[in-house]
Coordinates of C-alpha atoms in Angstrom, one line a residue:
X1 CA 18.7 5.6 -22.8
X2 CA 22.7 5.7 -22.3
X3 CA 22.7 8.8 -24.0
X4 CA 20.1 10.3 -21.8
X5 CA 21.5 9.4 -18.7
X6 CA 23.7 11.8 -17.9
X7 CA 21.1 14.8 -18.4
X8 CA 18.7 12.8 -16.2
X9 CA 21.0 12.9 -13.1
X10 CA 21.4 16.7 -13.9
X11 CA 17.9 16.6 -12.7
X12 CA 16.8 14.5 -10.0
X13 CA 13.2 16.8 -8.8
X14 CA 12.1 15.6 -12.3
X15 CA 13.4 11.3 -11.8
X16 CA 11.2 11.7 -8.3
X17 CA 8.0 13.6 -10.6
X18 CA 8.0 10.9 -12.8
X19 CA 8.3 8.2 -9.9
X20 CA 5.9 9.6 -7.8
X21 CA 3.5 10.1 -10.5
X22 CA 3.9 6.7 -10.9
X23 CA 2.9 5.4 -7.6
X24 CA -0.1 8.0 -7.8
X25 CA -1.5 6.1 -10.7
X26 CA -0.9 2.6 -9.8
X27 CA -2.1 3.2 -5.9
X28 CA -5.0 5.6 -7.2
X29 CA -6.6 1.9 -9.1
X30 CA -7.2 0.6 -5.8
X31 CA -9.7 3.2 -4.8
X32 CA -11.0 3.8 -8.3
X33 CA -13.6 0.9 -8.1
X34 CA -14.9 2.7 -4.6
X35 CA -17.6 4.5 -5.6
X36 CA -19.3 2.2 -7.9
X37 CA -19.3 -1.1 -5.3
X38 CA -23.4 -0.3 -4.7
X39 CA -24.1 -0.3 -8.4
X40 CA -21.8 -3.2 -9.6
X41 CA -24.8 -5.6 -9.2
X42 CA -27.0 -3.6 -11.5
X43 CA -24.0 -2.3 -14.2
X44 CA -23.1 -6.3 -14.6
X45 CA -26.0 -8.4 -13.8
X46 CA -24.7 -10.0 -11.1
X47 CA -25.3 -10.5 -7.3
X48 CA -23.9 -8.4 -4.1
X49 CA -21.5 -11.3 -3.1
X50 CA -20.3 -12.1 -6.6
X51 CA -19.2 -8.2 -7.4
X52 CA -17.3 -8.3 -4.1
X53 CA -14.5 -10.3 -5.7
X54 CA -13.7 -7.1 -8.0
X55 CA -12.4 -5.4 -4.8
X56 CA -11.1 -9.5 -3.4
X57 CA -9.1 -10.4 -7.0
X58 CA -7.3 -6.8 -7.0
X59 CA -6.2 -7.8 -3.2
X60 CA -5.1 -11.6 -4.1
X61 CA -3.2 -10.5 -7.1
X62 CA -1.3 -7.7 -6.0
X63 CA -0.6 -9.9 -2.7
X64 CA 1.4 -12.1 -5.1
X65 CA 2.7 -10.0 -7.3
X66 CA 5.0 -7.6 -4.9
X67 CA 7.1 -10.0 -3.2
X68 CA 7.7 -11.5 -6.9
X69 CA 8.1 -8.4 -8.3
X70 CA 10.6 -7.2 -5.8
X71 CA 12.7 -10.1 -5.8
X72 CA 12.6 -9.5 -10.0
X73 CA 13.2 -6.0 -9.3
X74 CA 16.6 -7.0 -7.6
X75 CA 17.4 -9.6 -10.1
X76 CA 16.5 -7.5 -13.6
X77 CA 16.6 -4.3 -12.5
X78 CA 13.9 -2.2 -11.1
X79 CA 12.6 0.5 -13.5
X80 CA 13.0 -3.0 -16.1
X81 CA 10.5 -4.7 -13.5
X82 CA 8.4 -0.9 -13.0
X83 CA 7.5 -1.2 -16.5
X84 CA 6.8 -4.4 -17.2
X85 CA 4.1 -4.1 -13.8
X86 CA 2.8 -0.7 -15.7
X87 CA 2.0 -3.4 -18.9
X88 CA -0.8 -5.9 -17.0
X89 CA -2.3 -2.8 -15.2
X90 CA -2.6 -0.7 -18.3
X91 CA -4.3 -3.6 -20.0
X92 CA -6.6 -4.0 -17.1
X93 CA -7.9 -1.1 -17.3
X94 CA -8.8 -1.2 -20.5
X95 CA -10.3 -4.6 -20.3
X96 CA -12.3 -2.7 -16.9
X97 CA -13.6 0.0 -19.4
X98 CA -14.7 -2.4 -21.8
X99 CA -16.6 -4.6 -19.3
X100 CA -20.3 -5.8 -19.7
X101 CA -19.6 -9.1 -17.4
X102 CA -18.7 -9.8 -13.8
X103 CA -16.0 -12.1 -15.5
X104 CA -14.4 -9.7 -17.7
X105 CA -14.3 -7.1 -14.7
X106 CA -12.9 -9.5 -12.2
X107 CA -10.0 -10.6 -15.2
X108 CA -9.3 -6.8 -15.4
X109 CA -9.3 -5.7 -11.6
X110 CA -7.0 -9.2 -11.7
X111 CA -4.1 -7.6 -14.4
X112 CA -4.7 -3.9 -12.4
X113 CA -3.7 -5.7 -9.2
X114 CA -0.3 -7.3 -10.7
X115 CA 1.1 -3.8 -11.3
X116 CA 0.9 -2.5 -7.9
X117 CA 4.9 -3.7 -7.0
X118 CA 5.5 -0.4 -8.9
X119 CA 5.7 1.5 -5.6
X120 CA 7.8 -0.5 -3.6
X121 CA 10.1 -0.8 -7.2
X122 CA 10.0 2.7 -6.8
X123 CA 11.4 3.7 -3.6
X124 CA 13.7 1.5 -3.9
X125 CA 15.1 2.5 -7.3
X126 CA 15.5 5.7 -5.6
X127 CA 18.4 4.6 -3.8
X128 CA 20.4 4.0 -7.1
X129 CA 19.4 7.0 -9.0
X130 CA 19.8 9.8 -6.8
X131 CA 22.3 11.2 -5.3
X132 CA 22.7 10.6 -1.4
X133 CA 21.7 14.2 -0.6
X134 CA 18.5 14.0 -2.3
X135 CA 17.5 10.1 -1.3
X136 CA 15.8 10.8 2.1
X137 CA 13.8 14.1 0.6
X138 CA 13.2 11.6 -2.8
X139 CA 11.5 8.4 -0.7
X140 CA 9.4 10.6 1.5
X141 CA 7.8 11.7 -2.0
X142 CA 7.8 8.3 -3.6
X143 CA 6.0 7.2 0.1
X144 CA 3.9 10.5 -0.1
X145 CA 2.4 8.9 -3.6
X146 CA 0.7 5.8 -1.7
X147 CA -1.9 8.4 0.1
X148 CA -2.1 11.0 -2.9
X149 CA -3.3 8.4 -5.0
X150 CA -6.2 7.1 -2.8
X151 CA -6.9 10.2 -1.8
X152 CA -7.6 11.7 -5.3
X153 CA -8.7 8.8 -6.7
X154 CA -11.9 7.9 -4.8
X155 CA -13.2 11.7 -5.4
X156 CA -12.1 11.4 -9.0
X157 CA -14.0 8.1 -9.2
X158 CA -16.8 9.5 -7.0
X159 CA -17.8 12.7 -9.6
X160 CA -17.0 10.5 -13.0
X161 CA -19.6 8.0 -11.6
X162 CA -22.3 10.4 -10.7
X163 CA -21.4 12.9 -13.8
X164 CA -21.1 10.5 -16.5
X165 CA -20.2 7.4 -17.5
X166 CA -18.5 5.4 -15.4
X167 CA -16.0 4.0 -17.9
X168 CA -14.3 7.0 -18.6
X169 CA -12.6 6.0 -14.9
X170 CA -10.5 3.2 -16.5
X171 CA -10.1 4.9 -19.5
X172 CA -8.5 7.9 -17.8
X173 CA -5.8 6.2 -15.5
X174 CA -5.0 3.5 -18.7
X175 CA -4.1 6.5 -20.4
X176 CA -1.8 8.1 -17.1
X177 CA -0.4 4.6 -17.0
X178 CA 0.8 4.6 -20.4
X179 CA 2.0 8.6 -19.9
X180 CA 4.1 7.1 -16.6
X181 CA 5.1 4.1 -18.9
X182 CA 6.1 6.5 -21.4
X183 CA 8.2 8.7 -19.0
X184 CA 9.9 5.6 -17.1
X185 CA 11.5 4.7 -20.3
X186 CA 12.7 8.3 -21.6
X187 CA 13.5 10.1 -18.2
X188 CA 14.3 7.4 -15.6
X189 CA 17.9 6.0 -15.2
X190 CA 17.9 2.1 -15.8
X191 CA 19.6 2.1 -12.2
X192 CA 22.0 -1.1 -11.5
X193 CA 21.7 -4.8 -11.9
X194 CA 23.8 -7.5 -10.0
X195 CA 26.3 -9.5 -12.2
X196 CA 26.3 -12.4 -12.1
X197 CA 22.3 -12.7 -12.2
X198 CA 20.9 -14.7 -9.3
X199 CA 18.6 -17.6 -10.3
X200 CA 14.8 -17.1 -9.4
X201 CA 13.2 -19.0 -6.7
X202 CA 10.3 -20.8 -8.9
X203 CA 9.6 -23.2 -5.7
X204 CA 9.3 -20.2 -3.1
X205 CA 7.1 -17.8 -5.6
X206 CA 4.5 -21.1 -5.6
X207 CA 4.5 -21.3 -1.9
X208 CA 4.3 -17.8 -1.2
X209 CA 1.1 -17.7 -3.9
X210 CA -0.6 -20.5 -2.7
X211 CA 0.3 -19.3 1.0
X212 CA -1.0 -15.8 0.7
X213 CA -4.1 -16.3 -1.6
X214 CA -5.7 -19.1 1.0
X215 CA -4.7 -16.6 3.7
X216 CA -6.4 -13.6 2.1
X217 CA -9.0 -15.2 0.7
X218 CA -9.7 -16.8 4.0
X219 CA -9.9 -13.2 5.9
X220 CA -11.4 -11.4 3.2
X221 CA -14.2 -13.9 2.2
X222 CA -14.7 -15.3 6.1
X223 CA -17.5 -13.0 6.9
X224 CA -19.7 -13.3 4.2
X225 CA -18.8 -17.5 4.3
X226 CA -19.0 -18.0 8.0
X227 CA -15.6 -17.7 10.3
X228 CA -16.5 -21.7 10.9
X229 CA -17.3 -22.6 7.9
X230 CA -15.4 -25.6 5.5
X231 CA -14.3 -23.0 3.0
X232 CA -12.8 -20.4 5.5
X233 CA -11.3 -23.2 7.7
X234 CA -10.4 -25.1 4.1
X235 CA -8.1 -22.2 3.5
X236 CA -6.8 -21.2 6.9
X237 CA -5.4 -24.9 6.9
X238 CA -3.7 -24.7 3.3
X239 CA -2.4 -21.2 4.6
X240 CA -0.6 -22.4 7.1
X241 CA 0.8 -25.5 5.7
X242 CA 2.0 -23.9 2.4
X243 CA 3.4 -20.9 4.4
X244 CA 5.2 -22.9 6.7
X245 CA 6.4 -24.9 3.6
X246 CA 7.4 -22.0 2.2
X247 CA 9.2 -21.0 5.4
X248 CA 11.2 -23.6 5.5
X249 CA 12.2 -23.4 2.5
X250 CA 13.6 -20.0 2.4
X251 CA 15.4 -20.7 4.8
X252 CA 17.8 -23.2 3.1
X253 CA 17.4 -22.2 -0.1
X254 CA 20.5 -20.6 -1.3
X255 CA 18.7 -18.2 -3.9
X256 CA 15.8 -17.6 -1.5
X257 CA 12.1 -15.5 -3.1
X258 CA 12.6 -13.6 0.3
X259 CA 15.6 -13.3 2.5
X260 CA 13.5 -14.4 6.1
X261 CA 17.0 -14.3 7.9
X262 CA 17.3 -10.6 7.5
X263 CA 14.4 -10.8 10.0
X264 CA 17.2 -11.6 12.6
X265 CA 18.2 -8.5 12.4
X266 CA 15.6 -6.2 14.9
X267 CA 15.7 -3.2 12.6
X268 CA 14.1 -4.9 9.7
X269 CA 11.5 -7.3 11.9
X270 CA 10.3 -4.5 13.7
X271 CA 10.4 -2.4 10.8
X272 CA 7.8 -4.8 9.3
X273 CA 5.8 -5.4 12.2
X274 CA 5.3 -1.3 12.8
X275 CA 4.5 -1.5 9.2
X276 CA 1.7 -4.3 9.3
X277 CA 0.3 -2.2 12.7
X278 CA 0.1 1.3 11.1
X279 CA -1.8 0.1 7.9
X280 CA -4.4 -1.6 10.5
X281 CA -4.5 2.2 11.3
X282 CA -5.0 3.7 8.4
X283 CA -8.3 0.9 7.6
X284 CA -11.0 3.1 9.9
X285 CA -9.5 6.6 7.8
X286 CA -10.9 4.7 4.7
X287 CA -14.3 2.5 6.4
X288 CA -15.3 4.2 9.4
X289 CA -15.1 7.9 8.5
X290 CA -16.5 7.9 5.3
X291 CA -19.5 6.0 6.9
X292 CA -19.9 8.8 9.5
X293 CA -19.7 11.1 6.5
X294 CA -22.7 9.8 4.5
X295 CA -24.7 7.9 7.0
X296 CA -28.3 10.3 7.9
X297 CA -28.4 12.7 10.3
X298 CA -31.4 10.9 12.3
X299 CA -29.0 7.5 12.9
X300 CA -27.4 10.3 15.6
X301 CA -24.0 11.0 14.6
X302 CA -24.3 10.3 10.8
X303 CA -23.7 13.6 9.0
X304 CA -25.9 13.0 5.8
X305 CA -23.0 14.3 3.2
X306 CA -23.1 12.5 -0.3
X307 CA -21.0 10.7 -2.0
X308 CA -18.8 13.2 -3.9
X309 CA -19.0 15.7 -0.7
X310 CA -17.4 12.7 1.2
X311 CA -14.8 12.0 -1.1
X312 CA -13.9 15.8 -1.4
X313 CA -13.7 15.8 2.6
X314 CA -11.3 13.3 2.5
X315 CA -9.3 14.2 -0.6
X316 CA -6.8 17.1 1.8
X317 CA -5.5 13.9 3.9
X318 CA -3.6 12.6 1.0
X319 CA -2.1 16.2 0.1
X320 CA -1.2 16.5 3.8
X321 CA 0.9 13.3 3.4
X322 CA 2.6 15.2 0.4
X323 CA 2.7 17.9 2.3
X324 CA 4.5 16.4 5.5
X325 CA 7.2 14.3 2.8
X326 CA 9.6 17.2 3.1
X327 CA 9.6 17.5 6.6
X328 CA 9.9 14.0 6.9
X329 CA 12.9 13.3 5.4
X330 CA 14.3 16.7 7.3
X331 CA 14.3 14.7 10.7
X332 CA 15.1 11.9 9.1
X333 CA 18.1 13.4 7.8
X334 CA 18.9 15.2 11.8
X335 CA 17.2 12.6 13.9
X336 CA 17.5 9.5 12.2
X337 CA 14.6 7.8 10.5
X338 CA 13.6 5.5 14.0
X339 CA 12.7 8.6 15.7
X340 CA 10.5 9.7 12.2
X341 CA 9.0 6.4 12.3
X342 CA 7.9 7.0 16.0
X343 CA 6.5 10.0 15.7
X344 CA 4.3 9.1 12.9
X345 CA 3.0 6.7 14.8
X346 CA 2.1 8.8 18.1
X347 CA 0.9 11.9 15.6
X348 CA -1.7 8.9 14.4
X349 CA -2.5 7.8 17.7
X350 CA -3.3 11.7 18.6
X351 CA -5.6 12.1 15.4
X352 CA -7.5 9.4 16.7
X353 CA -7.8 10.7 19.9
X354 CA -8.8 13.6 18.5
X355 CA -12.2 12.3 17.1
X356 CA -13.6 12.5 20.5
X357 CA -14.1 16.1 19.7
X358 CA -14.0 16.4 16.2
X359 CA -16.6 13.6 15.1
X360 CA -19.5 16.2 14.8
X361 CA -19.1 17.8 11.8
X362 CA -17.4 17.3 8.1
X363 CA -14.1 19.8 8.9
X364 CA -14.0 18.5 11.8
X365 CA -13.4 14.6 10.5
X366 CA -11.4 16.6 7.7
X367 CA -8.9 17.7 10.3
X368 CA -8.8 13.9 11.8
X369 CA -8.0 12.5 8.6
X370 CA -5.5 15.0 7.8
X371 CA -3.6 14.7 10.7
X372 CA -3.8 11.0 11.0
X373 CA -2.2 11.0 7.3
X374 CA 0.3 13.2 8.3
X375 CA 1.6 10.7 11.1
X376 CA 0.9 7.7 8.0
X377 CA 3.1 10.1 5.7
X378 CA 5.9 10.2 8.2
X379 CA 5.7 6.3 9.1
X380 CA 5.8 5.4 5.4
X381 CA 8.5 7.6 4.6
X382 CA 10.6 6.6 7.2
X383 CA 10.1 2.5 7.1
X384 CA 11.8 2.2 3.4
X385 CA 14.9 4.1 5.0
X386 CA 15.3 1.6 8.2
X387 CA 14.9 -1.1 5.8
X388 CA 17.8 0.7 3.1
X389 CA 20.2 0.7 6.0
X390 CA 19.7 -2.6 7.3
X391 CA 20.1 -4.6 3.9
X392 CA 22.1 -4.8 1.1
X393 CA 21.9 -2.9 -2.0
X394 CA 20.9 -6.1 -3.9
X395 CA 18.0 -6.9 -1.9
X396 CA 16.6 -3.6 -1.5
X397 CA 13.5 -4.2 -3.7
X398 CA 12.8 -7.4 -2.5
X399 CA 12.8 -6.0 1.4
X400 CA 10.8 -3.0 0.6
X401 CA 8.4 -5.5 -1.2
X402 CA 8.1 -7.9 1.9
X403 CA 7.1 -4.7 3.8
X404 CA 4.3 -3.7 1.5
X405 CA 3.0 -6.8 1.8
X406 CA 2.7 -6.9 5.4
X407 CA 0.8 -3.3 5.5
X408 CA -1.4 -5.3 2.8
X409 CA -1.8 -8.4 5.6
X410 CA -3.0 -5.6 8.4
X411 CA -4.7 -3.6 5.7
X412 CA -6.9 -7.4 5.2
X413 CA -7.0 -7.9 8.9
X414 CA -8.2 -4.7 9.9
X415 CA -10.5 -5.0 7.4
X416 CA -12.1 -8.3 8.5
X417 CA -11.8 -7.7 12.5
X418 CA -13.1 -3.9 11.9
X419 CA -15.8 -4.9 9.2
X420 CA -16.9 -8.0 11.4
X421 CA -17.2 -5.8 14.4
X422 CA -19.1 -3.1 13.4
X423 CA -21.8 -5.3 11.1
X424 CA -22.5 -7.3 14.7
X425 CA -23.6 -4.3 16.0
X426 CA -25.3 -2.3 13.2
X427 CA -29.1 -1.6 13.6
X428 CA -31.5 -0.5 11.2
X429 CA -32.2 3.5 11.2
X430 CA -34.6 4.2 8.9
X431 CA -33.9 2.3 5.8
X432 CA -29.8 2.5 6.2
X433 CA -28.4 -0.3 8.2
X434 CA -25.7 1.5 10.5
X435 CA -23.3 0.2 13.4
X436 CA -23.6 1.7 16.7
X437 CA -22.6 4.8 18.2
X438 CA -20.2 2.0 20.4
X439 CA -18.9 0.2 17.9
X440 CA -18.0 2.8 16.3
X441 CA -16.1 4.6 19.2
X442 CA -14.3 0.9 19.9
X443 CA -12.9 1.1 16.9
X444 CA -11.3 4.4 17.1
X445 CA -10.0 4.0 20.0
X446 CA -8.4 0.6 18.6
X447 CA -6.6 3.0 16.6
X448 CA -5.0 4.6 19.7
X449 CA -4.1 1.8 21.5
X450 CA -2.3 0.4 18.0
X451 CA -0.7 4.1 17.1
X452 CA 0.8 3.9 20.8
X453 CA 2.3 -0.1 20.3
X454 CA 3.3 1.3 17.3
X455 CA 5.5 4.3 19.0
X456 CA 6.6 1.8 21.1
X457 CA 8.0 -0.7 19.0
X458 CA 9.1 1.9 16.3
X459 CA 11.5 3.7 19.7
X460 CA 12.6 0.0 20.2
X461 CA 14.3 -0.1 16.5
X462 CA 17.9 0.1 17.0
X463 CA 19.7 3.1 15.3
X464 CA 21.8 2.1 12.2
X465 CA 25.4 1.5 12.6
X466 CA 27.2 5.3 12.4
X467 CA 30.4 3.5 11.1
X468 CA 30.2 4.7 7.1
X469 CA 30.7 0.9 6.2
X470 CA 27.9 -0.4 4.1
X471 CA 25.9 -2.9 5.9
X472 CA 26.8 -6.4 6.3
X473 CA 26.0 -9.0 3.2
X474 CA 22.9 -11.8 4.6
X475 CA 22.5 -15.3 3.8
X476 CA 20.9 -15.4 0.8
X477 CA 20.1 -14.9 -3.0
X478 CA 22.3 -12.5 -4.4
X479 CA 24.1 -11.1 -1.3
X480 CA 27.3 -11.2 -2.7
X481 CA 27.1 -9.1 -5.3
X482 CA 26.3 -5.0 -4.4
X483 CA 25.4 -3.1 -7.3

């Protein structure tokens, strides 16, 4: 690999291919299962609430592996980190095409989930490997790959499973992953890696497990449990002890998992906290619409389209967020990324308001979609530069981790608020089970009133420093060292 570095910063369009390409394949797994969720019951002889933990585990696991990941990914090295995370999900997708058990499928969505820090690992590689003109345009791609991959996924996954066999789904992206794996190694520079080594914080990776799984396990089962019920209380209780355990923790510790006090500093708290609001966004672009894109004409403003005509409805919003990644990092570049941010969030609030007129017909939820993922496409792209200019080089993976797994929190809360919601209302219409007309408005309009907060508190970021100096070292693991 030393001998191919230097012909590898020659060309950096082909480091941000192979990076992007990447992210398409590991973010692409989470909406491969999609399409077959109504016949997992039948394909593996198992129950409606059992075969919901294949899309729970994928949540839980990836949930602990970014923030780990991360902080490895500062520690090691990141594209060392990005292919070890491509090893676990390449093997769970095999062990996904070879399933014939709930058990064996659950173990594979499991390993798929522990490779999804390569995203994060990626964008924040970027900032070593590039050169500074390129970075901006480079992470709006990298950022770009998050929507591309759901969005061509789930039709993917939606004409394999009515076509043919349903395992030729894993069997395909195993065999990108191992093309991606392949590439990391021969094109991508190894990037830096502090010297001397910080030590890993075993205690906080525990806490932060322990923490996180009881919390999303808590949101993502409480529905189907009971919001009241011992289990869901059970681990709301051990979330908030071991989270505030872990807390504390980080806070003294003086090789912390996560540096919590670069929170102090406004640009990377309301960084996050913009973050963890636009991904509650983006939950009714992936629930609601598709629902009003396959529910039956007679429930009154269900538009009877099948499965693979939904998923090709939806499949331009993720090219318009690859679309919008040059433009993105062009105001970045003139504007500064807080004013990007912003506008993402106000273009999202728009497309939302925009369903008020656009709801009645398949291009017209097209045209929401895309332009709500154009406003996601500009948010993501510009979060991982706030963050780059408010930390240190050597915790760069570990902050852009901490952010991804705050859009993964809203991403879980929307999902539980949003899901709860609209199953209290739903009605039976015929012999589909739909939510109101009501509900369904409410929660569109959710997503207005968030993409405005958002705006908001995204114009409230303050702008970087304009001094040239790099930013200031934070207590914690590692800050010493730049690399």
């Amino acid at each position: 690999m030393t001998m191919l570095r230097p012909a590898t910063e020659r060309r950096p369009g082909l480091i941000v291919a192979v990076l992007a390409m990447t992210g398409v394949v590991a973010t692409g797994i989470q909406t491969l299962i999609v399409p077959l969720l109504g016949q997992l019951p039948s394909l593996l002889d198992a129950s409606a609430a059992d075969t919901a933990w294949v899309v729970t585990v994928t949540l839980l696991t990836s949930a602990v592996a970014v923030p780990i990941s991360g902080r490895l990914g500062d520690m090691l090295g990141k594209r060392a980190v990005m292919i070890a995370s491509l090893v676990p999900l390449i093997a769970g997708s095999v062990v996904c095409a070879l399933s014939v058990s709930l058990g064996a499928m659950v173990v594979g969505r499991g390993l798929q989930g522990l490779g999804l820090g390569v995203v994060p690992l990626g964008i924040s590689l970027l900032r070593e490997v590039m050169p500074p003109q390129r970075m901006r345009s480079a992470v709006a791609t990298m950022s770009a790959s998050m929507g591309i991959g759901g969005a061509l996924g789930l039709p993917f996954a939606a004409i394999v499973g009515q076509t043919t066999n349903w395992r030729i789904m894993f069997w395909t992206f195993a065999g990108l992953a191992v093309v991606a794996l392949a590439l990391l190694v021969w094109i991508v520079p190894a990037g830096h890696r502090p010297t001397p080594r910080p030590r890993f914080d075993t205690r906080g990776a525990v806490g932060l497990s322990l923490g996180l799984v009881s919390l999303l396990l808590g949101i993502s089962k409480g529905a189907s449990w009971g919001w009241l019920s011992l289990p869901t209380l059970t681990c709301a209780g051990l979330a908030v002890v071991c989270l505030a355990l872990w807390t504390a923790h980080q806070l003294h510790a003086s090789a912390p998992l996560v540096n919590l006090r670069s929170l102090s500093d406004r640009r990377v708290a309301l960084a996050n906290l913009v973050g963890l609001l636009i991904s509650f966004c983006t939950y009714p672009l992936s629930y609601v619409i598709p629902q009003i894109l396959q529910l039956p004409a007679s429930t009154g403003y269900g538009l009877g389209q099948s499965m693979v005509a939904m998923a090709l409805w939806l499949a331009p919003g993720g090219l318009a967020m690859l679309a919008i990644a040059p433009v993105s990092a062009r105001l970045s570049a003139r504007f500064g990324p807080r004013t990007t941010l912003s506008l993402g969030a106000l273009v999202i609030a728009a497309g939302y308001v925009s369903t008020w007129w656009l709801m009645g017909s398949p291009w017209g939820l097209m045209i929401v979609v895309a332009l709500c993922n154009v406003g996601v496409g500009m948010a993501y792209a510009a979060i991982p530069l706030i963050l780059m200019d408010a930390v240190p080089p050597a915790e760069t993976a570990s902050a852009n981790g901490f952010n991804t797994l705050c859009r993964a929190i809203g991403t879980s809360v929307a999902g539980a608020v949003i899901g709860g919601a609209l199953a209290a209302s739903a009605t039976q219409v015929d012999t589909f089970t739909a939510p109101s007309a009501p509900a369904l408005h409410a929660v569109l309009l959710v997503g207005v009133g968030l993409g405005g907060l958002a705006c908001l508190l995204a114009w409230a970021i303050p702008r970087a420093p304009q001094t040239g100096s790099p930013a200031p070292a934070l207590v914690g693991a590692g800050q010493g060292t730049r690399s």
